[in-house]
Each structure stands twice: as structure tokens, then as C-alpha cells.
JSON list of C-alpha atoms in Angstrom, two decimals:
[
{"chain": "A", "resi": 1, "resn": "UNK", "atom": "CA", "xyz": [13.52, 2.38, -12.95]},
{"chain": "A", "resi": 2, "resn": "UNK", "atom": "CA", "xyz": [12.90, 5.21, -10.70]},
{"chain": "A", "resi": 3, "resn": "UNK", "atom": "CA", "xyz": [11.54, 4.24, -6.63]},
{"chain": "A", "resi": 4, "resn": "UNK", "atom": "CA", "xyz": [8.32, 5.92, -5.15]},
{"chain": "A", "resi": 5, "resn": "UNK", "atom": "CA", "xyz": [6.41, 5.78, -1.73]},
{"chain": "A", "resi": 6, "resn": "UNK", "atom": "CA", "xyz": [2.73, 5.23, -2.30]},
{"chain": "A", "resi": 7, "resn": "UNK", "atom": "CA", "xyz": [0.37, 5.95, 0.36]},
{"chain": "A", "resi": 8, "resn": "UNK", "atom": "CA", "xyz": [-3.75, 5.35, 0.02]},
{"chain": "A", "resi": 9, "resn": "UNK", "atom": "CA", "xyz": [-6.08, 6.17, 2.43]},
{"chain": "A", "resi": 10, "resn": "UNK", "atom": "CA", "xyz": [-9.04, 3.40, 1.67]},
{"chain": "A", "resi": 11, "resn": "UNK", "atom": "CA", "xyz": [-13.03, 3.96, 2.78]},
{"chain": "A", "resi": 12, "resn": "UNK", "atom": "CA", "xyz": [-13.50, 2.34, 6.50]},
{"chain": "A", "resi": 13, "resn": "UNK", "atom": "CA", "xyz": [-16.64, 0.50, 5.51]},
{"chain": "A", "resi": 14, "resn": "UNK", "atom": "CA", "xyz": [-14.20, -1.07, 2.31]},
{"chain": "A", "resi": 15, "resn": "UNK", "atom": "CA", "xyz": [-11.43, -2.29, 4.99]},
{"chain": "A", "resi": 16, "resn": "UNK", "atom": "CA", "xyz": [-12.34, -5.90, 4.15]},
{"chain": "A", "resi": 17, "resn": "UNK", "atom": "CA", "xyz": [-11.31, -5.21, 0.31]},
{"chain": "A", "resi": 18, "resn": "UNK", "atom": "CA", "xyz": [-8.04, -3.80, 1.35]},
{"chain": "A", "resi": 19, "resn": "UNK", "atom": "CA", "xyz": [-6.50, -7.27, 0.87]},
{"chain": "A", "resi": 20, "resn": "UNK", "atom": "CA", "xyz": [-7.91, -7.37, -2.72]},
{"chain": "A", "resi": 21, "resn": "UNK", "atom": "CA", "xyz": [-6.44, -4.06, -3.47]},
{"chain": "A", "resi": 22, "resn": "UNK", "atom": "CA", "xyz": [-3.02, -4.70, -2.34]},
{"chain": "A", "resi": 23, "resn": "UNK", "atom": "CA", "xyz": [-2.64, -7.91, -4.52]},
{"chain": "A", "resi": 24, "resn": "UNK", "atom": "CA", "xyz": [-4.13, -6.22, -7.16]},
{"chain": "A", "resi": 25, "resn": "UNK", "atom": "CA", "xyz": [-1.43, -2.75, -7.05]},
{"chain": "A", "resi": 26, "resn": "UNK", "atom": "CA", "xyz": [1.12, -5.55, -6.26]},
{"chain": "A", "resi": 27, "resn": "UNK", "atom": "CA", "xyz": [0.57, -7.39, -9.42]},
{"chain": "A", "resi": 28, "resn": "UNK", "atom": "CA", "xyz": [0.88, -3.77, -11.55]},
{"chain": "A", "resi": 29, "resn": "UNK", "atom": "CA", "xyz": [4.22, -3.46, -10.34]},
{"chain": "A", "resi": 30, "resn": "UNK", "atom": "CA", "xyz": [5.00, -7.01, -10.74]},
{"chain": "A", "resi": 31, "resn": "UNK", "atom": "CA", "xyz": [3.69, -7.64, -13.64]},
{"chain": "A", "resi": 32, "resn": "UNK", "atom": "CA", "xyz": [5.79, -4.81, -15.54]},
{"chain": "A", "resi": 33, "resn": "UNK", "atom": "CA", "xyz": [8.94, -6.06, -14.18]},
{"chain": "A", "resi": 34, "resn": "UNK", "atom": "CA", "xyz": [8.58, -3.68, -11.04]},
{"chain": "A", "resi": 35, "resn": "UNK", "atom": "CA", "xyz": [9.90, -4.26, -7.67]},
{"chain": "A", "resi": 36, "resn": "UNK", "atom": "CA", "xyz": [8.13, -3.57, -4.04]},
{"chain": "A", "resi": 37, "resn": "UNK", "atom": "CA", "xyz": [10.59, -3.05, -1.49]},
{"chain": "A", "resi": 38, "resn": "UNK", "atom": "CA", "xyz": [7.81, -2.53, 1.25]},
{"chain": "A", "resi": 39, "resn": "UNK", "atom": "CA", "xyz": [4.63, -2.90, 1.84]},
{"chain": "A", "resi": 40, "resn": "UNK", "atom": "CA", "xyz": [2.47, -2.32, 4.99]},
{"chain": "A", "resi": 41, "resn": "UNK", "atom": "CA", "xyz": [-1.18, -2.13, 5.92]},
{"chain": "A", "resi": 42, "resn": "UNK", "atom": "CA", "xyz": [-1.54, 0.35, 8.54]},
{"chain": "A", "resi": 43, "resn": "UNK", "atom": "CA", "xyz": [-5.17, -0.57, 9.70]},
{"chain": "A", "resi": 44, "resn": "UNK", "atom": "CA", "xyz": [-7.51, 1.77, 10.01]},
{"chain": "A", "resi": 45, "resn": "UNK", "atom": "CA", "xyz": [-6.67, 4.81, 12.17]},
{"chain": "A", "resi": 46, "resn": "UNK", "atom": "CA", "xyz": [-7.50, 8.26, 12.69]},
{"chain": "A", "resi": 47, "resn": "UNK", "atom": "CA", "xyz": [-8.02, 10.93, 10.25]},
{"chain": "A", "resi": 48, "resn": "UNK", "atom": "CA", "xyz": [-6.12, 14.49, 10.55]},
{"chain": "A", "resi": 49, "resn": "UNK", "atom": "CA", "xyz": [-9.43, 16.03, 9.12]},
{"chain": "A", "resi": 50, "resn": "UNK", "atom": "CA", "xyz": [-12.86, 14.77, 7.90]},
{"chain": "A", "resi": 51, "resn": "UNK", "atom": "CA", "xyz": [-12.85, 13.37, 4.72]},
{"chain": "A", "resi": 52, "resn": "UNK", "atom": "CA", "xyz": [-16.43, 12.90, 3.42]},
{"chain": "A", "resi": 53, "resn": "UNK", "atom": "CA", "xyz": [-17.44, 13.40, 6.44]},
{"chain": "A", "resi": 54, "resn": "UNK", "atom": "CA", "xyz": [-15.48, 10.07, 7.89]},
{"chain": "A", "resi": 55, "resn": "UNK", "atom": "CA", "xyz": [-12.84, 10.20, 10.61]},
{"chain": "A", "resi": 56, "resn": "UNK", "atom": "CA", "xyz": [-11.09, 6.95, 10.25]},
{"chain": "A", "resi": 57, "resn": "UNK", "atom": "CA", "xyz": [-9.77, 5.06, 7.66]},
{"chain": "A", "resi": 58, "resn": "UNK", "atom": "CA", "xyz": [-7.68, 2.22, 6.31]},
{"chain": "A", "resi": 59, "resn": "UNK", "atom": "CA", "xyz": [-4.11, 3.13, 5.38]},
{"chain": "A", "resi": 60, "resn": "UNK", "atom": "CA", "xyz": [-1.68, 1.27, 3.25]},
{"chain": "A", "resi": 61, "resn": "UNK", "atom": "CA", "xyz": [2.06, 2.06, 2.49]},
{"chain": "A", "resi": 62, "resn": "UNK", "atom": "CA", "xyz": [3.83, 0.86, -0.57]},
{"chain": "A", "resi": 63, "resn": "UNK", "atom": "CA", "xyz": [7.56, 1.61, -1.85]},
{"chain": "A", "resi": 64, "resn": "UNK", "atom": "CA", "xyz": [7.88, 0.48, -4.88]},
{"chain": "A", "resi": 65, "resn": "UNK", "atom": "CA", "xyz": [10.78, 0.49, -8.15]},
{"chain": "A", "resi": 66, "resn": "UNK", "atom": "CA", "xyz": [8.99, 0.84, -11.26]},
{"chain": "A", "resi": 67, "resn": "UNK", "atom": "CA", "xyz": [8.57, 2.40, -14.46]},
{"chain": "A", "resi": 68, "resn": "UNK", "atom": "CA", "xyz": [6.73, 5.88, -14.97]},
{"chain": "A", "resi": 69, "resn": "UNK", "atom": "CA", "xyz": [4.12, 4.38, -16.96]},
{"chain": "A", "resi": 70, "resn": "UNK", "atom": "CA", "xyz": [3.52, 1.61, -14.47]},
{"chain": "A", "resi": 71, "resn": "UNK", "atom": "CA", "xyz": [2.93, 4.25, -11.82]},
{"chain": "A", "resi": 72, "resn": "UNK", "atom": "CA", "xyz": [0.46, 5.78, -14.14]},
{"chain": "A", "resi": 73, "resn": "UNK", "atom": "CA", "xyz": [-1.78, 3.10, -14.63]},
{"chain": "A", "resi": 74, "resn": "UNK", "atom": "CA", "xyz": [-1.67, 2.56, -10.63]},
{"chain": "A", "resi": 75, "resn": "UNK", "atom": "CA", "xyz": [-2.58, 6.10, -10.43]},
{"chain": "A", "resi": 76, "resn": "UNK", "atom": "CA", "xyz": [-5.09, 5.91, -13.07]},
{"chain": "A", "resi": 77, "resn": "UNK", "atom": "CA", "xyz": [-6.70, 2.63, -10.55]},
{"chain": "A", "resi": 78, "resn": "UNK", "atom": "CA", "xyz": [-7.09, 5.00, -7.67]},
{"chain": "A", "resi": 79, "resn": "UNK", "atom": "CA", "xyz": [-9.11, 7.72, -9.37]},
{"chain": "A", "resi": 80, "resn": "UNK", "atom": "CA", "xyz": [-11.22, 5.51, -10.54]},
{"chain": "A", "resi": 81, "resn": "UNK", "atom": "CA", "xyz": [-11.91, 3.49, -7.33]},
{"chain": "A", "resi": 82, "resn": "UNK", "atom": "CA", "xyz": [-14.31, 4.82, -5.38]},
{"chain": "A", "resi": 83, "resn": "UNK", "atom": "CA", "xyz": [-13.04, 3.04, -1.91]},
{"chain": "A", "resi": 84, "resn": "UNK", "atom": "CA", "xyz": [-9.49, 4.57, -2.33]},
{"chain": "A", "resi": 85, "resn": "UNK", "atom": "CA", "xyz": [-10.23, 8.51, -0.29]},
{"chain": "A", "resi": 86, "resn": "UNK", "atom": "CA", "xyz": [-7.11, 9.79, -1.07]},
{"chain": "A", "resi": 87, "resn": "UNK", "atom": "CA", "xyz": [-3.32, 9.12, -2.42]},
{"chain": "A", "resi": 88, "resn": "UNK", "atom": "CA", "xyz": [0.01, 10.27, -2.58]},
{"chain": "A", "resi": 89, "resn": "UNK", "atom": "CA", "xyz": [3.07, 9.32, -4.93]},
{"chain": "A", "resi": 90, "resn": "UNK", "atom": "CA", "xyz": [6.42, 10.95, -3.47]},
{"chain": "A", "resi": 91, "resn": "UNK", "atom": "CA", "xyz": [9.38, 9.83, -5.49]},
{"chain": "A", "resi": 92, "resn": "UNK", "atom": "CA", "xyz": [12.25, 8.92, -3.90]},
{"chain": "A", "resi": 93, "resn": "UNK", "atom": "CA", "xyz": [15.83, 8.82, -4.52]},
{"chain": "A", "resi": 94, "resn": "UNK", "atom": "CA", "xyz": [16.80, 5.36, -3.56]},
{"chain": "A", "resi": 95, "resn": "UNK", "atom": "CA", "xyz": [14.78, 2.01, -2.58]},
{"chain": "A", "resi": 96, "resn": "UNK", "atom": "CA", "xyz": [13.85, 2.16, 1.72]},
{"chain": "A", "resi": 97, "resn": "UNK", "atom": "CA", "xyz": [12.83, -1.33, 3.06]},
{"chain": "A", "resi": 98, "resn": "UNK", "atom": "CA", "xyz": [13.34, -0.54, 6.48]},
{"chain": "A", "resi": 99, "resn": "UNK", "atom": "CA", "xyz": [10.17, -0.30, 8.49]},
{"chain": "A", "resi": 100, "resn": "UNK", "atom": "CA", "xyz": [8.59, 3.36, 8.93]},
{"chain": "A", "resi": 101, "resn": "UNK", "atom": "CA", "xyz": [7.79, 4.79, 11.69]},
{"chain": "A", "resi": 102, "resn": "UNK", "atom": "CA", "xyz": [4.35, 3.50, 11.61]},
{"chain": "A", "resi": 103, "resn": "UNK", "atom": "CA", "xyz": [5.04, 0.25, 12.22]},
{"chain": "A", "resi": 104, "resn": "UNK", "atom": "CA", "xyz": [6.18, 0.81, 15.78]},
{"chain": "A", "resi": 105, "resn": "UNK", "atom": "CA", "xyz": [2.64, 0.76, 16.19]},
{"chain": "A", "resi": 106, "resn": "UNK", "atom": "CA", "xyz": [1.37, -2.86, 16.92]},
{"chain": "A", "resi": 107, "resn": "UNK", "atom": "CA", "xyz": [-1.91, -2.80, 15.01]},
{"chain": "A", "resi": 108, "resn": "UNK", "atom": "CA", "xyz": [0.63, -2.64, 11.38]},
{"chain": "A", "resi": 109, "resn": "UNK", "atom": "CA", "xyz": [1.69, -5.23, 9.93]},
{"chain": "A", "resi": 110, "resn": "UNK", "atom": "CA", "xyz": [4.47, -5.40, 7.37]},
{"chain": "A", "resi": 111, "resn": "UNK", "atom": "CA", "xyz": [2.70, -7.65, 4.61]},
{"chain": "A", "resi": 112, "resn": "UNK", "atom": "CA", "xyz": [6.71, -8.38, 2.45]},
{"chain": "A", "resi": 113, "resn": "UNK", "atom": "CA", "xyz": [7.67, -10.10, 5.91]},
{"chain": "A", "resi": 114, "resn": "UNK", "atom": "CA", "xyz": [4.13, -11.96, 6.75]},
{"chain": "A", "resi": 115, "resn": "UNK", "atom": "CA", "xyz": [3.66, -14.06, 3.35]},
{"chain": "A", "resi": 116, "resn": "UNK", "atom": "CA", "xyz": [7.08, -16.03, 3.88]},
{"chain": "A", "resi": 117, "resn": "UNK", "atom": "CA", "xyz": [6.32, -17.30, 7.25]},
{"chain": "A", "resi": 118, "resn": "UNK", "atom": "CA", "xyz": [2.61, -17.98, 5.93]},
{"chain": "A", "resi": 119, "resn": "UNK", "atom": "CA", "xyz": [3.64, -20.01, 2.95]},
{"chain": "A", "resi": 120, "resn": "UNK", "atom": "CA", "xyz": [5.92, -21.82, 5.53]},
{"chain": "A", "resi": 121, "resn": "UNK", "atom": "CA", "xyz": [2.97, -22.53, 7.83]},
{"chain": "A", "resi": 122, "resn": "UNK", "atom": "CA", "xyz": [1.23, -24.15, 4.77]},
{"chain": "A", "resi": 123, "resn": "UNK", "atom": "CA", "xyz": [4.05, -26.29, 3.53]},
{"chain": "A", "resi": 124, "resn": "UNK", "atom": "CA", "xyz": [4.47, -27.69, 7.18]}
]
């Protein structure tokens, strides 16, 4: 299995979805066996350049081991969701679970690390 970064850019007014989205890539990948080695919702932030005429959006950042067919059919989910502005599949030579760059920021939040500790709060 070969390891990619995916980055989408997702419609401000569709933030709320974001969640939905995530578990819904997530189970691609896991579903065919894949692994995600991190995962990280940005939040919404600033735009470089206008994008349908928007300046903000929601950002999520996935790096993933899977299959080249599996990252076809995720591919194939973003072109035909309207929410999702923008993506970008870089392949990468080995798997990177340490936090980016990004997540110095305190608005990100690295969603591998936040479901232990919530499934822990539940079983308390």
C-alpha cells in the first residue's frame, strides 16, 4: 500500500457537515483495509485567493496508507460533492503521524488523538 496526504478545502456555510465527511473518507480507507496515520480538522481559516467568490473555508488534513483504487473512489467522492471547494492528493514516500505545522495553531484539532480520550470520557 502506497501513503498519501489529502487535503480538502470544504464550503464555509457546510462547516457543520465536516464531521460527516471525515467519518465518511475515514470509513473508505478503513473499510478497504487502509490505514490513517493522521487526521486533523483545521477549522475554517483564510483563503490565499477567492474561491467562488468566498474567502474562508473549512480545511481538513488526512495521511492516509491505502490502495490506488481506494484513493480513487475518495477522489471520485470529492468531485462529486458539491461542499468539498477544492483537493489535493500528494503521495508520499513513507507514513508522517507527527503533527504539521498547522496544528501549532490552537483552533486545530488532531481528530486520531481526540476520539481515545472521548471514548474514555464515556466509559467513565
Amino acid at each position: 500500500m502506497r501513503h498519501y496526504e489529502i487535503v480538502f478545502i470544504v464550503h464555509p456555510d457546510q462547516s457543520e457537515q465536516v464531521p460527516a465527511m471525515i467519518e465518511r473518507y475515514k470509513g473508505m480507507v478503513l473499510a478497504a483495509e487502509g490505514k490513517i496515520h493522521r487526521l486533523e480538522d483545521w477549522g475554517r481559516r483564510q483563503l490565499a485567493y477567492p474561491i467562488q467568490k468566498l474567502h474562508k473555508a473549512h480545511y481538513v488534513l488526512m495521511n492516509v496508507e491505502c490502495q490506488s483504487e481506494t484513493l480513487a473512489e475518495i477522489e471520485h467522492a470529492f468531485k462529486f460533492n458539491d461542499a468539498v471547494l477544492r483537493h489535493l492528493t500528494v503521495k508520499m514516500d513513507r507514513a508522517i503521524s507527527d503533527a504539521s505545522p498547522m496544528m501549532k495553531d490552537e483552533k486545530a484539532k488532531n481528530l486520531l488523538d481526540a476520539q481515545p480520550a472521548a471514548e474514555a470520557e464515556v466509559s467513565a
